[in-house]
Short mmCIF file of C-alpha atoms in Angstrom, two decimals:
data_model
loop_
_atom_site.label_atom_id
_atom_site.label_comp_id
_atom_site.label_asym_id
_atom_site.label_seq_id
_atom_site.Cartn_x
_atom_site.Cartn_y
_atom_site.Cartn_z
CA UNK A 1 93.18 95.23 82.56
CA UNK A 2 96.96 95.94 82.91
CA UNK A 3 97.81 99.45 83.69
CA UNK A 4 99.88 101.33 81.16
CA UNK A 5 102.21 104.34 81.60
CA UNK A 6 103.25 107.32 79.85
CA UNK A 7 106.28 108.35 80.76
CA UNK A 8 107.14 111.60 78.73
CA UNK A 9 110.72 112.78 77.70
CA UNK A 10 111.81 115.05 80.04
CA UNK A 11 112.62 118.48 78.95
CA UNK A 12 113.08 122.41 80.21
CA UNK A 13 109.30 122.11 79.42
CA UNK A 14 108.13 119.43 81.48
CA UNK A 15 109.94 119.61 84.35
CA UNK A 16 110.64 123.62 84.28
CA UNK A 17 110.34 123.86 88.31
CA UNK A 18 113.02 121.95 88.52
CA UNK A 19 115.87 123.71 86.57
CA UNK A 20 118.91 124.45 89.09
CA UNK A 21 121.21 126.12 86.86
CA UNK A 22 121.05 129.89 86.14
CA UNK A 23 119.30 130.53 82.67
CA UNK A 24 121.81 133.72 82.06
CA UNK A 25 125.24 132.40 83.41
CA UNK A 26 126.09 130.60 80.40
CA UNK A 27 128.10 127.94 81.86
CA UNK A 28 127.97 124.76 80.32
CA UNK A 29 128.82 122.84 83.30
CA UNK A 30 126.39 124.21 84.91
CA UNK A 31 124.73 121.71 87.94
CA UNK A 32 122.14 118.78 85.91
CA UNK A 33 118.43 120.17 86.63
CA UNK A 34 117.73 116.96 89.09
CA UNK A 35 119.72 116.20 91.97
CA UNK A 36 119.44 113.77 94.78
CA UNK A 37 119.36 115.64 97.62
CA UNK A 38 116.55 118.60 96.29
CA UNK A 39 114.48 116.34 94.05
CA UNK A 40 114.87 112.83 94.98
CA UNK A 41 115.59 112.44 98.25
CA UNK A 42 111.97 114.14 99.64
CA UNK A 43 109.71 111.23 97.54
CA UNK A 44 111.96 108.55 98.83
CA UNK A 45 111.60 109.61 102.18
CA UNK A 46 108.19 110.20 101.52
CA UNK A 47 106.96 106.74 99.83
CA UNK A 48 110.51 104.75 100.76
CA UNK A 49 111.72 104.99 104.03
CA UNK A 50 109.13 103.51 106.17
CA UNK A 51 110.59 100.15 104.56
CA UNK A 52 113.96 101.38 103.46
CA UNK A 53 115.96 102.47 106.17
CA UNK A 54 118.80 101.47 108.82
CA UNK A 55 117.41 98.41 110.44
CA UNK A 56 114.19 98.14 108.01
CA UNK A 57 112.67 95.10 106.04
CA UNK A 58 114.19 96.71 103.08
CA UNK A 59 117.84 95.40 101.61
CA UNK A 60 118.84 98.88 101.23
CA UNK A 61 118.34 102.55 102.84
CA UNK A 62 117.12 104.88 99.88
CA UNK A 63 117.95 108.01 102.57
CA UNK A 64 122.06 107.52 101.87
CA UNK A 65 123.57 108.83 98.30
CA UNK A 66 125.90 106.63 97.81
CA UNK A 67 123.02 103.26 98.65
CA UNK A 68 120.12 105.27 96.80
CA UNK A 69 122.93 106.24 93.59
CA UNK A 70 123.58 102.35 93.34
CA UNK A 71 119.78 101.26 93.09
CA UNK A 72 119.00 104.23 91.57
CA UNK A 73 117.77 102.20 88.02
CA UNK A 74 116.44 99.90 89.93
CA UNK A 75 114.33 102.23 92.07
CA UNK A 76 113.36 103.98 89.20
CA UNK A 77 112.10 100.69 87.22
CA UNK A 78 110.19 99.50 90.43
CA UNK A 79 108.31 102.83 90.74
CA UNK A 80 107.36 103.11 87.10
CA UNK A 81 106.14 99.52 86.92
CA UNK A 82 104.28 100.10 90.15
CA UNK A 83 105.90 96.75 91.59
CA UNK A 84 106.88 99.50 94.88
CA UNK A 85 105.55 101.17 96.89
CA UNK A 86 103.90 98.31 97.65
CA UNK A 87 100.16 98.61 97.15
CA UNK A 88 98.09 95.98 95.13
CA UNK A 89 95.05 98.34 94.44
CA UNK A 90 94.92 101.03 92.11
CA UNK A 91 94.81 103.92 93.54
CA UNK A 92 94.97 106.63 89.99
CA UNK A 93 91.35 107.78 90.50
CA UNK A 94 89.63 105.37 87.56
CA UNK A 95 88.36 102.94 90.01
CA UNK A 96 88.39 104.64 93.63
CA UNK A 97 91.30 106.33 95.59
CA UNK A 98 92.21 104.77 99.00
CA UNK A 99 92.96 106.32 102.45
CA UNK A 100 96.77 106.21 103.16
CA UNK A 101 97.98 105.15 99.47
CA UNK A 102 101.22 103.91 99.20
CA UNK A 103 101.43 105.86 95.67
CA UNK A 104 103.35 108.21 93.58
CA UNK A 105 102.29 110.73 91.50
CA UNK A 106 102.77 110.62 87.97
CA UNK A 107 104.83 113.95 88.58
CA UNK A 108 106.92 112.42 91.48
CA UNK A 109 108.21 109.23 89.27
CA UNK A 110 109.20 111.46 86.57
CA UNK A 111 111.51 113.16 88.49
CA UNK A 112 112.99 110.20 89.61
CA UNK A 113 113.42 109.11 86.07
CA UNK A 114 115.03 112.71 85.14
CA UNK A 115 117.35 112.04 88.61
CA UNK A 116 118.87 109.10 87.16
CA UNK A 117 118.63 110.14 83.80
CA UNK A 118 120.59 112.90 84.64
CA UNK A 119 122.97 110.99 85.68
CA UNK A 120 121.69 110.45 89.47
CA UNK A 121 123.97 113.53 91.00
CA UNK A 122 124.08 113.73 94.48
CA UNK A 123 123.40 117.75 94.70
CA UNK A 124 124.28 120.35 98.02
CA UNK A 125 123.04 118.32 100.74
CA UNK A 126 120.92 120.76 103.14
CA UNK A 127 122.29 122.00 106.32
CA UNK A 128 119.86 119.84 108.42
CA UNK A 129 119.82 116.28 107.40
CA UNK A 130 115.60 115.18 106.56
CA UNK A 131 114.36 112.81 108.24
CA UNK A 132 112.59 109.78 106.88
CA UNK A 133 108.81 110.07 107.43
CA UNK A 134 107.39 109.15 110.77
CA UNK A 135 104.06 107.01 110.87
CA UNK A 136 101.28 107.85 112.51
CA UNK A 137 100.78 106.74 116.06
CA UNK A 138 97.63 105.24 118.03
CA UNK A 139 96.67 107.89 120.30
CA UNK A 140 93.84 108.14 123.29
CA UNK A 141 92.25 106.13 125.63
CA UNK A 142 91.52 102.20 125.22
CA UNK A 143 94.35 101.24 123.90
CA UNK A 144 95.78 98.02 125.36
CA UNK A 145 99.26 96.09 124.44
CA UNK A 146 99.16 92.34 123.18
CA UNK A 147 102.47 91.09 122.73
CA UNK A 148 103.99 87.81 120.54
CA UNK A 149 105.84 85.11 122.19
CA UNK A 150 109.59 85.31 121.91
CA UNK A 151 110.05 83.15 118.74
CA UNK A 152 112.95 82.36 116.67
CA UNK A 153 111.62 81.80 113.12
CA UNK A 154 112.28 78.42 111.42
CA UNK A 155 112.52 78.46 107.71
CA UNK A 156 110.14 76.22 105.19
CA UNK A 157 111.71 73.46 103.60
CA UNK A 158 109.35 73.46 100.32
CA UNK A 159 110.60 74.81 97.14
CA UNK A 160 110.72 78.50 96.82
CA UNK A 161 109.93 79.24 100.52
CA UNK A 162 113.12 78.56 101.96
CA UNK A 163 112.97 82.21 103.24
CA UNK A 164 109.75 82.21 104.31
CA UNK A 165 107.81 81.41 108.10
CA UNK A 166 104.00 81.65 108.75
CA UNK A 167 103.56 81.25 112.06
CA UNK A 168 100.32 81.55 114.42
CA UNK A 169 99.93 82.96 118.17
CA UNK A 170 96.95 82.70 120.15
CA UNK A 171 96.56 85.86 121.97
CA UNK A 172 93.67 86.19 124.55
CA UNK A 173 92.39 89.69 125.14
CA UNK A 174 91.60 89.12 128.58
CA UNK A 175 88.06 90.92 128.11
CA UNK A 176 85.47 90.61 130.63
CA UNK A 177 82.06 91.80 128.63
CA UNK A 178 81.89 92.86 124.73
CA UNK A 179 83.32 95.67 122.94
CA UNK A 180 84.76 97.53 119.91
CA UNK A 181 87.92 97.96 117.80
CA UNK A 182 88.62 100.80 116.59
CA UNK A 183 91.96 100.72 115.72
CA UNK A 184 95.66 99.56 115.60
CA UNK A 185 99.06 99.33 115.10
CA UNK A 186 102.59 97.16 115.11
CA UNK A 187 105.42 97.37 116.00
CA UNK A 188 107.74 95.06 115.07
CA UNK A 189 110.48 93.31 117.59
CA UNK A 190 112.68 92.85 114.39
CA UNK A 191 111.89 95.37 111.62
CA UNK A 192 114.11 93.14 109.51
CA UNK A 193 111.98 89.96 110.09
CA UNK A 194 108.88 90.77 110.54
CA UNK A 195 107.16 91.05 107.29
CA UNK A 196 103.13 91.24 107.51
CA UNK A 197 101.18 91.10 110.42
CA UNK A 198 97.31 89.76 110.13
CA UNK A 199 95.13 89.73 113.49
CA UNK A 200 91.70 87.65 113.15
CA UNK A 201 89.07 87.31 115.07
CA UNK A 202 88.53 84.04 116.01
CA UNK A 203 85.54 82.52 118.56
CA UNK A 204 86.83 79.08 120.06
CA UNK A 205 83.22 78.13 120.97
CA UNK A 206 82.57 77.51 117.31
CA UNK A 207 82.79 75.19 114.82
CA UNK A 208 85.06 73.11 116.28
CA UNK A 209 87.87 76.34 116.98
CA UNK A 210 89.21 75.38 120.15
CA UNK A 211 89.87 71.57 118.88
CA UNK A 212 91.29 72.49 115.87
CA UNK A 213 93.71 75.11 116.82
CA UNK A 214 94.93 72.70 120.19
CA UNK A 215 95.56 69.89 117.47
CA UNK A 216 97.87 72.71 115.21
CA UNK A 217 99.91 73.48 117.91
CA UNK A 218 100.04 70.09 119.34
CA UNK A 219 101.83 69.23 115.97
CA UNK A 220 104.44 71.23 116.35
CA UNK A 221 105.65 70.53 120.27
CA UNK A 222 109.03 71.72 119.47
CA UNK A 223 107.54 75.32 118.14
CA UNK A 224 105.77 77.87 119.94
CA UNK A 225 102.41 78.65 117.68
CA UNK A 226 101.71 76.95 114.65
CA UNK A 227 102.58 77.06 110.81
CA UNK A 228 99.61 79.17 109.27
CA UNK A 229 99.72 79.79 105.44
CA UNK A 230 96.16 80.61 104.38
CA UNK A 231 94.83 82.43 107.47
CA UNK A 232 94.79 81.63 111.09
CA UNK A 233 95.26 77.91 109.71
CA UNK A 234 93.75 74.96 108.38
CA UNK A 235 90.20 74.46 109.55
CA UNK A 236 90.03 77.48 111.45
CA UNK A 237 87.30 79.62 111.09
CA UNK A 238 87.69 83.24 111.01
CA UNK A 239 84.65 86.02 111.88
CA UNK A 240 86.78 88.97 110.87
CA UNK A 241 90.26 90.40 110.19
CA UNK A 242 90.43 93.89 112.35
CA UNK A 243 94.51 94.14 112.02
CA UNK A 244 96.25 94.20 108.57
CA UNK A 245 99.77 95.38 108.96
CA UNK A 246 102.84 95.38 106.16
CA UNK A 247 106.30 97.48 106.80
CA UNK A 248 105.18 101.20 106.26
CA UNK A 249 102.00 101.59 107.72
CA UNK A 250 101.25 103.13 110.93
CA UNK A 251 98.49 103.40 113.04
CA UNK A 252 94.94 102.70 111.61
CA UNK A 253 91.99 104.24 112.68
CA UNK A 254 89.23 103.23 111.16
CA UNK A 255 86.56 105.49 110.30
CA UNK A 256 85.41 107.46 112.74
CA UNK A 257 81.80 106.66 114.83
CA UNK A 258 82.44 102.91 114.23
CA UNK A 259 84.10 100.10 115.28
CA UNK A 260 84.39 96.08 114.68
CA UNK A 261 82.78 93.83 117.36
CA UNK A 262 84.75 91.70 119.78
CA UNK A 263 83.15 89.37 122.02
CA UNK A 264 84.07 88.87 125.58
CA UNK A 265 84.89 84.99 124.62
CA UNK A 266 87.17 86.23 121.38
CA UNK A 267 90.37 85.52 120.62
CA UNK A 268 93.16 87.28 118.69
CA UNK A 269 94.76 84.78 116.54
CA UNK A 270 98.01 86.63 115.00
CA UNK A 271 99.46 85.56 112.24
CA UNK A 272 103.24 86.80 111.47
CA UNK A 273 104.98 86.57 108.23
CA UNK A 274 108.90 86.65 108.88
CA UNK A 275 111.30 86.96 106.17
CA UNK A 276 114.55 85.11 106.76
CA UNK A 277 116.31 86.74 103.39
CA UNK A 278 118.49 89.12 105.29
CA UNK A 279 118.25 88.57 109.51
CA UNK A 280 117.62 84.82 111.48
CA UNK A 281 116.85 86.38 114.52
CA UNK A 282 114.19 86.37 116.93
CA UNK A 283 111.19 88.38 117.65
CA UNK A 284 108.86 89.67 119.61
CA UNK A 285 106.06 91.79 118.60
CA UNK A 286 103.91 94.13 119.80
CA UNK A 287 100.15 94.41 118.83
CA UNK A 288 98.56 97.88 120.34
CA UNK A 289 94.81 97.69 120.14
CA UNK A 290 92.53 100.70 120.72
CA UNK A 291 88.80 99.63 122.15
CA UNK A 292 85.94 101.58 122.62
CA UNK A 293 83.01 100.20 124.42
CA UNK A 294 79.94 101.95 122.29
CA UNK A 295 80.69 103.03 118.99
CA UNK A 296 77.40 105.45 117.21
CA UNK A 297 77.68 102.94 114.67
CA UNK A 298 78.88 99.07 115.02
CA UNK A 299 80.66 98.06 111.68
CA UNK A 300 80.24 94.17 109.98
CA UNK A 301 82.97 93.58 108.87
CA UNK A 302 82.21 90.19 106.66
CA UNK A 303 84.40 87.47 104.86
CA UNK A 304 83.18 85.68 101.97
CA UNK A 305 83.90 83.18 99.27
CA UNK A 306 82.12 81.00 97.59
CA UNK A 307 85.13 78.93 95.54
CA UNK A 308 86.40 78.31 99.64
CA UNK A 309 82.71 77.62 100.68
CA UNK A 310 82.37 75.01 97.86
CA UNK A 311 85.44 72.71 99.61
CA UNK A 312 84.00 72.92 102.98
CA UNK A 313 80.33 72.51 102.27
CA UNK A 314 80.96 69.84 99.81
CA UNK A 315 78.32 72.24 97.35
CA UNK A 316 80.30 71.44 94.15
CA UNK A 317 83.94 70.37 92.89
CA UNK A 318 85.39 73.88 92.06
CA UNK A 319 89.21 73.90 91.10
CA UNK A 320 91.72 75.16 88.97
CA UNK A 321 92.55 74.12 85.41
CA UNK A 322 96.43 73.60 85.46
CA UNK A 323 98.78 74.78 83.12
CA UNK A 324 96.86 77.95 82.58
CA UNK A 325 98.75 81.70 82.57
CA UNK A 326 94.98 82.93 83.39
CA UNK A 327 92.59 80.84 85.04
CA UNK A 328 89.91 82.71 86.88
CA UNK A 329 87.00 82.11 88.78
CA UNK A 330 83.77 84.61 89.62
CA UNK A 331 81.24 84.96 92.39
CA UNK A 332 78.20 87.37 93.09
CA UNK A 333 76.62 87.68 96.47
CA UNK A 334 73.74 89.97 97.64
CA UNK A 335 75.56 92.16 100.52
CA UNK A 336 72.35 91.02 102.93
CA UNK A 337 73.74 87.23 102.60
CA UNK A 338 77.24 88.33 103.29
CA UNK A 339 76.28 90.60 106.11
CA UNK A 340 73.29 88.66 108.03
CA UNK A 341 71.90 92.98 107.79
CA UNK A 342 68.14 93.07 107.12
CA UNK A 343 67.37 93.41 103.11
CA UNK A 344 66.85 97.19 102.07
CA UNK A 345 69.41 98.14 104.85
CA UNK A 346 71.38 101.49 103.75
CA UNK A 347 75.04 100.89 104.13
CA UNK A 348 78.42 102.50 103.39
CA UNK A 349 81.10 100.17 102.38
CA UNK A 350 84.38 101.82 103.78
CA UNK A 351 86.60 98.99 103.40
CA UNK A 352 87.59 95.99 101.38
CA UNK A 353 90.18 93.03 101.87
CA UNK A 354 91.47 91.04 98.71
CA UNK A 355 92.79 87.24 99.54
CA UNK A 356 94.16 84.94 97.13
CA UNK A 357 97.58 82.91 97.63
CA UNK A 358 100.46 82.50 96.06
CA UNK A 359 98.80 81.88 92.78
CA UNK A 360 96.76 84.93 92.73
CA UNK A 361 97.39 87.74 89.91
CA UNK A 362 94.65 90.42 89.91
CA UNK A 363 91.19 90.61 91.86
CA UNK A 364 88.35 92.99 90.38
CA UNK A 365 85.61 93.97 92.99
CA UNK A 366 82.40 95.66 91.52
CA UNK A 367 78.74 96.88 93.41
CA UNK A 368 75.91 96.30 91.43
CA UNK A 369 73.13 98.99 92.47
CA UNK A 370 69.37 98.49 91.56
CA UNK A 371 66.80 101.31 90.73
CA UNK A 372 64.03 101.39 88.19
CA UNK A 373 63.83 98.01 87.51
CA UNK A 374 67.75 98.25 86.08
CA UNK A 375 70.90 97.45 87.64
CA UNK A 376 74.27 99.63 87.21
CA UNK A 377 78.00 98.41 87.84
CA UNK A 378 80.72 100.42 89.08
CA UNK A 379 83.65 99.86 90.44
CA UNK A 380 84.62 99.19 93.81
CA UNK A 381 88.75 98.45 93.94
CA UNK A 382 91.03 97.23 91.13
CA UNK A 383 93.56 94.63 92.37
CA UNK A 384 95.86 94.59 89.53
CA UNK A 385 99.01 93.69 90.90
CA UNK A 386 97.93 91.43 94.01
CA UNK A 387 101.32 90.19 95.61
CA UNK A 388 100.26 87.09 98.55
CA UNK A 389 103.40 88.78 100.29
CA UNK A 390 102.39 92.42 101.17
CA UNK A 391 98.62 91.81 102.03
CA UNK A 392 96.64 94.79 103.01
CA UNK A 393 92.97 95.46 103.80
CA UNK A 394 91.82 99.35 101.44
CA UNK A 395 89.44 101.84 102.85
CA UNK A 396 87.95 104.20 100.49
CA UNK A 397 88.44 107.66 100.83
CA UNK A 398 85.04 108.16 99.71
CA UNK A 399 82.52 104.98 101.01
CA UNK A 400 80.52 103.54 98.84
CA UNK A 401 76.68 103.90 99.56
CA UNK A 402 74.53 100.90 98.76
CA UNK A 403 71.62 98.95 100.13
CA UNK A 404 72.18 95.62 101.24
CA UNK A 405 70.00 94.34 98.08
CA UNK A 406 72.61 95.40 96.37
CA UNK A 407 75.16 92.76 94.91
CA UNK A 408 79.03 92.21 95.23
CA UNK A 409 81.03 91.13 91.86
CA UNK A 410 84.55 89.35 92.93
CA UNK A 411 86.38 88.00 89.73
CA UNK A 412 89.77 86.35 90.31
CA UNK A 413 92.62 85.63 87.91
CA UNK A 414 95.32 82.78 88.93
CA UNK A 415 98.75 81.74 87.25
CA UNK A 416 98.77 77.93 87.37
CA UNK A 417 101.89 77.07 85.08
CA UNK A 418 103.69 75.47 87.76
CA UNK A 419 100.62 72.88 88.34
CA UNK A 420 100.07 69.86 87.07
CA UNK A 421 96.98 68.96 88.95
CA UNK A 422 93.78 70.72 89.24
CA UNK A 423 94.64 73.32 92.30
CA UNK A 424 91.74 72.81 94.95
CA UNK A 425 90.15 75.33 96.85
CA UNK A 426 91.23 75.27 100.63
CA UNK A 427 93.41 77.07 103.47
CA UNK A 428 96.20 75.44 103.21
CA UNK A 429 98.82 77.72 100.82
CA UNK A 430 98.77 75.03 98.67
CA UNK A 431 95.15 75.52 97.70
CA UNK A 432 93.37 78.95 96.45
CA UNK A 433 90.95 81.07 97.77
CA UNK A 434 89.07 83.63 96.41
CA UNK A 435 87.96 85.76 99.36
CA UNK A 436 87.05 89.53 100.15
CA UNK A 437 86.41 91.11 103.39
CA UNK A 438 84.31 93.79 103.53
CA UNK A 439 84.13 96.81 105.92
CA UNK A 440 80.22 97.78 105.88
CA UNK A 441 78.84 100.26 108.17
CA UNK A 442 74.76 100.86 108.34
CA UNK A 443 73.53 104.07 107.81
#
């Protein structure tokens, strides 16, 4: 269901903290209650400035009056409709809160609204200049540097993705015997380019993984890599996603005692999204991976869906209506199925991945528990504003505790105007997918 705000007139009662003038001086030009550099400026570099900066993905730097007093209506209509911060789940408490949230508070987009309301003033700016917010770092042993091939991005030639390149690296890990990840982070060659950054696991010994992914780069001789739209491309299969990265985060740990398997024989396909709106130049980027050799407990980390399944397997002829503003789709699973873990395992679920494509609207994700010959539904994440370009994996702050007889509820909703065909499922960006990764650690 669409979220709906409340955004309340602001007065000397609701905002009372922020009242610059002096009650008792009388002066009725006295300084506006909300100025850039006291109110606004510490939530933009908060929330804003891991994107928006000098050199960022972002068009503009929200840290400079004169930039932030230009966009300041449209900053202020992107935060209130939630469209940025960038963060498809939501994260105001009714279904979950997530670790690392990029979120305001009700309390910090008012006072954005009452900045430009008030007629976006600049303010005294503060003897020491702030800083935007620094991300968090990977820190401690294990860590080891993978690095992308020097690659000039090419832009698609299909309509609406003139700006757009999805392009695939095989990196090797150069492992010896098995192990864990238990962390990550990017850095970007070219902050302006590079606009998401997905790692997946990928074994060449099966199901054909080594042939496939020769004959996608064969196809393109005159590219390093290959073009990748739905994951690590079409017909590859994918055991896992450990590294999710979009423009503002840092370095993820993930939670602490456990860790993702990688096999000696594993792969690290890398799949980089470069945006050609603003800069055409090359990259290089580097992928800093944190391994631990024992973990207290190994996590699964599991990717599932059935509407993909139903395409490779040949089990039905699922598609898309076309012409539809909502078509949707639903699956159940029992988490054992997903997980290969024995039935009547205890588990906390720490993490979940949403994928559609381009098509994709909103995702719901729901555990049903069974006790007492009943079942009960709650709610795991609420994907209500999914966006194919800023895809992120969301761990809970709180896990979820379940037993793997316990069942996962995936219902996805799909805008299919533009079609005129039935849309297929498939990897290929042209087809839909239905999909959720989940983070599970046994008890």
């Amino acid at each position: 269901m669409p979220r709906r705000f409340l955004l309340p007139a602001v007065s000397l009662f609701t905002l009372p903290l922020l009242a610059c003038a002096d009650p008792g001086d009388g002066d009725d030009d006295a300084t506006p209650r909300v100025s850039f550099y006291e109110h606004a400026l510490p939530i933009l570099e908060e929330h804003c400035s891991g994107c928006h900066q000098d050199g960022g993905i972002a068009p503009f730097a929200t840290g400079d009056y004169a930039t932030a007093k230009q966009w300041a209506a449209a900053i202020v209509e992107s935060v209130e409709n939630r469209s940025m911060p960038p963060f498809g789940a939501n994260n105001d408490g009714s279904c979950n809160e997530f670790v690392d949230a990029r979120w305001l508070s009700d309390d910090e987009i008012e006072t954005l609204r009452a900045w430009l309301d008030d007629g976006a003033v600049e303010g005294d700016p503060p003897e020491q200049p702030s800083m935007p917010k620094q991300l968090p770092t990977l820190t401690g042993a294990g860590i080891e540097e993978l690095e992308t091939p020097m690659y000039t991005p090419v832009a698609q030639t299909e309509p609406g993705e003139e700006y757009e390149d999805y392009q695939c690296f095989i990196l090797p890990t150069g492992a010896d015997h098995d192990r864990y990840i238990v962390g990550f982070e990017v850095l970007p060659g070219n902050a302006r380019t590079v606009h998401h950054v997905l790692g997946f696991r990928v074994n060449p010994t099966v199901f054909d993984n080594a042939k496939t992914m020769q004959a996608l780069d064969d196809a393109s001789p005159d590219q390093l890599g290959w073009d990748c739209f739905g994951a690590a491309g079409d017909g590859v299969f994918v055991d896992s996603v450990p590294v999710t990265w979009a423009p503002g985060t840092g370095a993820v740990h993930f939670p602490p005692g456990t860790g993702i398997p990688m096999l000696a024989e594993d792969v690290l396909v890398v799949q980089v999204h470069y945006n050609l709106l603003s800069d055409h130049g090359p990259d290089s980027s580097k992928i800093r991976v944190q391994y631990a050799d024992t973990v207290e407990r190994p996590a699964v980390q599991t990717l599932w869906d059935p509407f993909l399944y139903s395409s490779i397997l040949g089990t039905g002829d699922l598609s898309l209506p076309p012409g539809q503003e909502h078509a949707s789709y639903a699956w159940d699973e029992q988490i054992a199925t997903m997980t290969n873990l024995p039935a009547g395992t205890e588990v906390e679920i720490h993490g979940l991945l949403p994928h559609m494509h381009k098509r994709g609207r909103t995702m719901s994700i729901e555990l049903e528990r069974f006790a007492d010959g009943g079942s009960e539904m709650s709610c795991a994440a609420d994907i209500d504003r999914y966006d194919f370009n800023w895809q992120s994996a969301y761990y809970l702050k709180q896990p979820l505790v379940a037993n793997t007889s316990h069942r996962i509820h995936v219902a996805c909703d799909w805008d299919t105007r533009e079609d005129t065909a039935p849309v297929l499922p498939g990897f290929s960006t042209a087809n839909e997918m239905c999909l959720v990764g989940v983070y599970v650690v046994p008890r």
